[in-house]
Amino acid sequence: MKVQDRRQHSATVAVILSNYNHARYLPESLAGICGQTRPADEVIVIDDGSTDCSMAVIEDFARRYPVIRVFRNERNLGLQESIARTLPLLTADYLVWAASDDRLLPLFIEKSMALLERHPEAGLCFSELSVIRDDTAEIARFAVMPGIEHIFDLSDLPEYVAPAGIVRRMRRAYLPMTSNSVVVRLDALLSIGGYPGELEWHSDSFAYTVLALRHGACVVAETLALLRATPGSYSQQGMRDEARQTAIIARMLDRLRRSEYRDVRHVFRRCPSNFSPWHTLMFRVQLRRPGDWDLLLAYLGWKVREYRRGHRLGWGRTVAHLGVRLLYAMGIPRVTVLLEKARHHLRSIAWIRNTVIFFRWVLGRWHAPWTASPAHTVVAALSRRASRGTTRLHRLAFAFCCAVLKHRERLYTDKMNFVATIGGALVSQDVVRNMVVWQMRILSLPERPPELRIHGSLCIDSSNERAQIDRLMSLVCVSSALENFNIFFDHQAAAQELPRLLSKAEQRPQAEDTVHFDLSRSAKVQLSSGGIDALARAFVPKFESHRLLTNYLKVAHPRMFVVALSLPEDPDGFCDQALRDWLPHLRRLRSENPGIAFCLLNRTMLGQGRPFPGDLAPVRSLGFGFQDAIALAQSADAFAGCFDVFGLAALAARRPGVYLDESNSSQTGDDVCFLADRSPSACLGALKPIMLRQGPAWLREGQSAAPTDGRGEAR
Amino acid sequence: MSGSLVRRVAYASWMARDFLALLRGARRERFAGIIDFSYQHYALGDVLTTQVNLGCLARERRCSGIDIYVIVNPGAPAAPPQGFITPENYTIYLDNLLPALLVSPMLRSIRLIREPLMAGLSVLSLLASRVATWPSLSDHLRRRMTYPLGHGIINRFYERHGEVPRLVAPRGYAGWAREFIQRQYPGRFVVSINPRQSRLTSVPATTYRDAPLADWYEFLKTVRDRYPRAHFLMLGGFSEWEHTLLALDNVSIPRTMGLTLAHELALLVSSDLFMGTSSGFATMATFSGLPSLITNFEAFFAPYAGIPVGARRYPFASPYQLLMWQREDARLLLEYFETVYDSLAGRRDWNARWEDGHVGRRLR
């Protein structure tokens, strides 16, 4: 099977792996290499004189996978030497330099080679760098970590980036290309003399940077390989050794000054991000080499710019911060110690300032807009001390602060708390409507300061298995009145919090039924002008829904008079029972006036398994949700049906139409009709004159919507 | 006057009780989950995994209930990777996801907080009350959350207790779903399916994980001919399926009935079997204990799930919950379906047959 797979591909790929005393990680690493979905054509494993049981592991794999060739050094030659000796032996077109402690994911070769075969001019293909932490086996994707995602996130790059594109990307941020995430073209690598061994653990990234700058690179913007972060690894150990790092930087700068690397040096000057892995050590080395001061200046400028961007500082503070760091890096101990002391004192001053602000706020003498950060500082610090259990005084201080803090929170909350409960078993059409009425009443309260935000609380019986609260939750989401909202499912939890909230709330000079509102009881809608304004404010604009609905109406019902229809719902939330009664009447009206389109706002099962009756469009079955249906009620040409949440939404948008509500019959006007009679014939009979008054001229003449193209006729 | 005095005394005693409770470090009966969308993701799978994490942590601390604090600042409604969610459209994403918070049986309350000041006070209040939270206060302040959410907490809980907290139908929908299935599909073997089709959505992502639809159609048609008792429920967003499905009479699509995610999750839990791509619905099936086949499982997720690449099951999964790492085809789907159908619909002992090696040879 694997041989067949290999024959399908024209380009060949080799994997080399050098191991020294990594028997612990080898099974995982070799399993990753051998478990590729596109198998490697050649796998060379070099044991560099290991003294643990590495050879046994390697031989076990070699027995199972004949593609593995094993070499053994009698004594430890070092990684670079082992790799340099192996390169001339390779016959494949592409190369993967795997590490014995890293892990390749199964799609690594398949995805990388697919791109390289499409872009044979590319020098290499690399993927996103992710790290597996040795102690916890936790995987860290740098590409999603705030602050560094702009370096490691490759999703903005095309699948092949030409040399000019690589330069552009490097000007913006460092481009990480480490050996375990790269498939490199072997002839290109050999043309620069292979990996420069004198650069030790930086040899791979230097060689790949040179190749990418000369040939371009393919990019896979996802993690295909995992780098193991262990303190004792080859690269980690080396990078902590400052003397060796300094020597490597000097060797790299020497190499860049050679004539064959002039082009690369030029790019490094333009893109100083390439020096960033060495941090301030690079400054110190460059400072001692006057011939490289051009690079130093470029790097310094870039570093200042990055620091300013990363810390969101002004230029003055940036220079001050970096000055301190530079002094520290240059090793001026006395200045550094003094500055450190000053910083410590400044931090203490900030802490004292925060404490003062906190206690002034606790005592109610601080009325400025409060941010949570000083309070966090104080309480978190006290919490830490209290949890350590240093003294009783600490614990007492912490408990006191917490009690006062809770008191403040309650004072803040109590001012504007409103509670609603549901008594019935189901969140019915009426309950949803009453939720809006409740908000409308809160917004109409004369004593309510306009800037005051409202906390709503809702209690639902947790044993109720048919409540279906999705519509209430939707209303909470779109409500402009309810800033914060609690839903209690547990009577005990509600009983703990609500009596206190209510006892405080009832002290306010407001209507009691607004403070504690029963959503299951029928509530009358006050249709005064102030009431309608409050109703309009209860619905926030829903741009996304409005955009979707507008486009739908333009495409599905062009030039038609659109009537939003809301029918009485059955206990299970569908309106099928009512729809059966209404359909013949709708059909009759449409046959008289083919230019009308009815959009049904309720859920229905009627169209399941067969085409839906063409006399009305069931918008909820067409992918539009509850919020979208509210938007449709507000943007249709007219409304007809129950005075439920859709009716309220339509009325808030001052839509003409027939609203089935007996309590407001006296409010009937020219374009808005309130009907006590809930029969379809009465409703549609009242709708007809409104429609003729509000609709376009052709409707009055009894023509179809689109006399020219006949689309309206067809509907 | 006297009423007012009584109220004040009651309030003072309430405060005194709190104060004493704080001194004792009490308030162990509840556990709080903080879901702050300014750094956490609007993703069904992650929200469901969060519910299980909360259940594990709450049970370890012997808490009886979970309060979920959902913090949404309309000024910054989403984490940077989800930049397409803006102050103008976040209510749609929030509305779509909220039902996923109703699936924990330990849920006591949900608090939706949109005011930054109130959010800060609430979190501080939790700290002051010594209520255990997840993420911890320091992680929350640092906005530290690694995605995708792994199964570390769940696997550790399983190692200690031999089980994990299960997810149930969303609160207030279990009865509805049972009745709906009994009324609409009486006597049928109901299979929930979710062949992922991100390419059909408005924000396509990781489209290589999408399911091969042609194979699914072939599978559905074969089942229609051979097993007329079986009925499929296609779950997922309205845009995530092609109109071809509407022509299959053994497939129903809840979204075409105007139903929402809450209904879908309840129907999923009430169905007999789940088959589909690794996704949020697959997470729900996994943690509700439903027999399931999750196809095209990503090798990338293996370390997060704490399983080796190629593992047949999650450590805590039931024997009939399978993971499939390769891309599904019609034959594989049919083999798994027949295996489960024979065992569950035919009331034969699934476990015995599986362990004996009589079934699912190819799936092994």
CSV table of C-alpha atoms in Angstrom, one decimal, chain A residues 8-239:
chain,number,residue,atom,x,y,z
A,8,GLN,CA,1.9,8.2,-7.2
A,9,HIS,CA,4.2,11.1,-6.4
A,10,SER,CA,6.9,12.4,-8.7
A,11,ALA,CA,8.9,14.3,-6.1
A,12,THR,CA,10.6,12.3,-3.4
A,13,VAL,CA,11.1,13.3,0.2
A,14,ALA,CA,13.6,12.1,2.8
A,15,VAL,CA,13.5,12.5,6.6
A,16,ILE,CA,16.7,12.6,8.7
A,17,LEU,CA,16.7,12.3,12.4
A,18,SER,CA,19.8,12.4,14.7
A,19,ASN,CA,19.3,11.1,18.2
A,20,TYR,CA,21.5,11.4,21.3
A,21,ASN,CA,20.1,9.9,24.5
A,22,HIS,CA,16.4,10.6,23.7
A,23,ALA,CA,15.1,7.1,24.1
A,24,ARG,CA,12.2,8.6,26.1
A,25,TYR,CA,10.9,10.6,23.2
A,26,LEU,CA,12.0,8.4,20.3
A,27,PRO,CA,8.9,6.2,20.1
A,28,GLU,CA,6.6,9.2,19.7
A,29,SER,CA,9.0,10.9,17.3
A,30,LEU,CA,9.5,7.8,15.1
A,31,ALA,CA,5.8,7.0,15.2
A,32,GLY,CA,5.1,10.5,13.9
A,33,ILE,CA,7.5,10.0,11.0
A,34,CYS,CA,6.3,6.5,10.1
A,35,GLY,CA,2.6,7.5,10.6
A,36,GLN,CA,2.5,10.1,7.8
A,37,THR,CA,-0.5,10.0,5.5
A,38,ARG,CA,2.0,10.5,2.7
A,39,PRO,CA,4.9,8.2,3.7
A,40,ALA,CA,8.5,9.5,3.3
A,41,ASP,CA,10.5,7.8,0.6
A,42,GLU,CA,13.6,7.6,2.7
A,43,VAL,CA,14.1,7.8,6.5
A,44,ILE,CA,17.6,8.0,7.9
A,45,VAL,CA,18.1,7.7,11.6
A,46,ILE,CA,21.5,8.4,13.1
A,47,ASP,CA,22.3,7.4,16.6
A,48,ASP,CA,25.0,9.8,17.7
A,49,GLY,CA,26.6,7.5,20.3
A,50,SER,CA,23.7,7.3,22.7
A,51,THR,CA,24.4,5.6,26.0
A,52,ASP,CA,20.7,4.9,26.9
A,53,CYS,CA,18.5,2.3,25.2
A,54,SER,CA,17.9,4.5,22.1
A,55,MET,CA,19.4,1.9,19.7
A,56,ALA,CA,16.8,-0.7,20.8
A,57,VAL,CA,14.0,1.6,20.1
A,58,ILE,CA,15.4,2.5,16.7
A,59,GLU,CA,16.1,-1.1,15.7
A,60,ASP,CA,12.5,-2.0,16.7
A,61,PHE,CA,11.1,0.6,14.4
A,62,ALA,CA,13.6,-0.3,11.6
A,63,ARG,CA,12.3,-3.9,11.8
A,64,ARG,CA,8.7,-2.8,11.4
A,65,TYR,CA,9.4,-0.1,8.8
A,66,PRO,CA,11.9,-1.2,6.1
A,67,VAL,CA,12.0,2.4,4.8
A,68,ILE,CA,14.2,3.3,7.8
A,69,ARG,CA,18.0,3.2,7.4
A,70,VAL,CA,20.0,3.3,10.6
A,71,PHE,CA,23.5,4.7,11.1
A,72,ARG,CA,25.4,4.7,14.3
A,73,ASN,CA,28.3,6.9,15.4
A,74,GLU,CA,30.7,5.1,17.8
A,75,ARG,CA,31.2,8.2,19.7
A,76,ASN,CA,29.1,11.4,20.1
A,77,LEU,CA,30.1,13.7,17.2
A,78,GLY,CA,27.5,16.4,17.7
A,79,LEU,CA,24.3,17.1,15.9
A,80,GLN,CA,25.8,19.4,13.2
A,81,GLU,CA,28.6,16.9,12.3
A,82,SER,CA,26.1,14.0,12.1
A,83,ILE,CA,23.8,15.9,9.8
A,84,ALA,CA,26.6,17.2,7.6
A,85,ARG,CA,27.9,13.7,7.1
A,86,THR,CA,24.4,12.5,6.1
A,87,LEU,CA,23.4,15.1,3.6
A,88,PRO,CA,25.6,13.7,0.7
A,89,LEU,CA,24.0,10.3,1.1
A,90,LEU,CA,20.5,11.5,0.3
A,91,THR,CA,19.0,10.9,-3.1
A,92,ALA,CA,15.5,12.5,-2.5
A,93,ASP,CA,14.4,15.8,-3.9
A,94,TYR,CA,13.2,17.2,-0.6
A,95,LEU,CA,14.4,16.9,3.0
A,96,VAL,CA,12.9,17.1,6.4
A,97,TRP,CA,15.2,17.5,9.4
A,98,ALA,CA,13.3,16.0,12.2
A,99,ALA,CA,14.4,16.2,15.8
A,100,SER,CA,14.3,13.2,18.1
A,101,ASP,CA,12.2,14.9,20.7
A,102,ASP,CA,9.7,16.6,18.5
A,103,ARG,CA,6.6,15.2,16.9
A,104,LEU,CA,5.4,15.4,13.3
A,105,LEU,CA,1.6,15.3,12.9
A,106,PRO,CA,0.2,12.8,10.3
A,107,LEU,CA,-0.5,15.4,7.6
A,108,PHE,CA,2.9,17.1,7.7
A,109,ILE,CA,4.5,15.6,4.6
A,110,GLU,CA,1.2,15.3,2.6
A,111,LYS,CA,0.3,19.0,3.0
A,112,SER,CA,3.8,20.4,2.6
A,113,MET,CA,4.6,18.3,-0.4
A,114,ALA,CA,1.2,19.1,-2.1
A,115,LEU,CA,2.2,22.8,-2.1
A,116,LEU,CA,5.8,22.2,-3.1
A,117,GLU,CA,4.7,20.1,-6.0
A,118,ARG,CA,2.5,22.9,-7.1
A,119,HIS,CA,5.3,25.5,-6.7
A,120,PRO,CA,8.6,23.7,-7.6
A,121,GLU,CA,10.4,27.0,-7.6
A,122,ALA,CA,10.0,27.4,-3.8
A,123,GLY,CA,13.0,26.7,-1.8
A,124,LEU,CA,11.0,25.3,1.1
A,125,CYS,CA,7.6,24.9,2.7
A,126,PHE,CA,7.0,25.8,6.4
A,127,SER,CA,4.1,25.6,8.7
A,128,GLU,CA,2.9,27.2,11.9
A,129,LEU,CA,5.2,26.8,15.0
A,130,SER,CA,3.5,25.2,18.0
A,131,VAL,CA,5.1,23.9,21.1
A,132,ILE,CA,4.4,20.9,23.3
A,133,ARG,CA,5.4,21.5,26.9
A,134,ASP,CA,7.3,18.6,28.3
A,135,ASP,CA,6.1,18.6,31.8
A,136,THR,CA,2.4,18.9,31.1
A,137,ALA,CA,2.0,17.7,27.5
A,138,GLU,CA,0.1,20.9,27.0
A,139,ILE,CA,0.2,22.3,23.5
A,140,ALA,CA,0.8,26.0,23.0
A,141,ARG,CA,-0.2,27.6,19.7
A,142,PHE,CA,1.7,30.8,19.5
A,143,ALA,CA,-0.5,31.9,16.7
A,144,VAL,CA,-3.4,32.5,19.0
A,145,MET,CA,-1.5,34.0,21.9
A,146,PRO,CA,-2.2,37.7,22.5
A,147,GLY,CA,0.8,39.9,21.8
A,148,ILE,CA,2.7,37.4,19.7
A,149,GLU,CA,0.1,36.2,17.3
A,150,HIS,CA,1.2,38.7,14.6
A,151,ILE,CA,4.6,36.8,14.5
A,152,PHE,CA,3.3,33.2,14.4
A,153,ASP,CA,0.0,33.5,12.7
A,154,LEU,CA,0.6,32.7,9.0
A,155,SER,CA,-3.0,32.8,7.9
A,156,ASP,CA,-2.5,36.1,6.0
A,157,LEU,CA,0.1,34.6,3.7
A,158,PRO,CA,-0.7,33.0,0.4
A,159,GLU,CA,0.3,29.4,-0.3
A,160,TYR,CA,3.4,30.5,-2.1
A,161,VAL,CA,5.3,33.6,-1.1
A,162,ALA,CA,7.8,35.0,-3.5
A,163,PRO,CA,11.1,36.5,-2.2
A,164,ALA,CA,9.7,40.0,-2.3
A,165,GLY,CA,6.7,38.9,-0.3
A,166,ILE,CA,9.0,37.3,2.3
A,167,VAL,CA,10.8,40.6,2.6
A,168,ARG,CA,7.5,42.4,3.1
A,169,ARG,CA,6.5,40.0,5.8
A,170,MET,CA,9.9,40.2,7.6
A,171,ARG,CA,9.6,44.0,7.6
A,172,ARG,CA,6.5,43.6,9.7
A,173,ALA,CA,7.6,40.8,12.1
A,174,TYR,CA,10.0,38.0,12.6
A,175,LEU,CA,9.2,35.0,10.4
A,176,PRO,CA,9.8,31.7,12.4
A,177,MET,CA,11.1,28.8,10.3
A,178,THR,CA,12.5,26.1,12.4
A,179,SER,CA,13.7,22.7,11.3
A,180,ASN,CA,10.9,20.6,12.5
A,181,SER,CA,8.2,22.6,10.6
A,182,VAL,CA,10.1,22.8,7.3
A,183,VAL,CA,10.4,20.6,4.1
A,184,VAL,CA,13.3,22.0,2.2
A,185,ARG,CA,14.4,21.5,-1.4
A,186,LEU,CA,17.7,19.5,-1.2
A,187,ASP,CA,19.4,21.0,-4.3
A,188,ALA,CA,18.7,24.5,-3.0
A,189,LEU,CA,20.1,23.6,0.4
A,190,LEU,CA,23.2,22.1,-1.1
A,191,SER,CA,23.7,25.2,-3.3
A,192,ILE,CA,24.4,27.2,-0.1
A,193,GLY,CA,26.7,24.5,1.3
A,194,GLY,CA,24.1,22.8,3.5
A,195,TYR,CA,23.5,23.9,7.1
A,196,PRO,CA,26.2,26.2,8.4
A,197,GLY,CA,27.4,24.0,11.2
A,198,GLU,CA,29.3,26.9,13.0
A,199,LEU,CA,26.0,28.5,13.8
A,200,GLU,CA,25.1,25.5,15.9
A,201,TRP,CA,21.4,25.6,16.9
A,202,HIS,CA,20.7,28.6,14.7
A,203,SER,CA,22.1,26.8,11.6
A,204,ASP,CA,18.7,25.6,10.4
A,205,SER,CA,16.8,28.8,10.8
A,206,PHE,CA,19.6,30.8,9.1
A,207,ALA,CA,19.8,28.4,6.2
A,208,TYR,CA,16.0,28.5,5.8
A,209,THR,CA,15.9,32.2,5.9
A,210,VAL,CA,18.5,32.5,3.2
A,211,LEU,CA,16.6,30.0,1.0
A,212,ALA,CA,13.3,31.7,1.5
A,213,LEU,CA,14.8,35.0,0.6
A,214,ARG,CA,16.3,33.6,-2.6
A,215,HIS,CA,13.7,31.2,-3.8
A,216,GLY,CA,10.5,32.1,-2.0
A,217,ALA,CA,8.6,29.7,0.3
A,218,CYS,CA,5.3,27.8,0.5
A,219,VAL,CA,3.3,28.4,3.6
A,220,VAL,CA,0.8,26.1,5.5
A,221,ALA,CA,-1.1,28.2,7.9
A,222,GLU,CA,-1.7,25.5,10.4
A,223,THR,CA,0.2,23.3,12.9
A,224,LEU,CA,1.7,20.3,11.3
A,225,ALA,CA,4.6,19.6,13.7
A,226,LEU,CA,5.1,20.1,17.4
A,227,LEU,CA,8.4,21.4,18.9
A,228,ARG,CA,9.1,20.1,22.4
A,229,ALA,CA,10.0,22.8,24.9
A,230,THR,CA,12.3,21.1,27.4
A,231,PRO,CA,14.9,23.1,29.4
A,232,GLY,CA,17.5,20.5,28.7
A,233,SER,CA,17.1,20.3,24.9
A,234,TYR,CA,20.0,21.1,22.6
A,235,SER,CA,18.8,24.5,21.5
A,236,GLN,CA,17.5,25.6,24.9
A,237,GLN,CA,20.7,24.7,26.6
A,238,GLY,CA,22.8,26.5,24.0
A,239,MET,CA,20.7,29.6,24.0
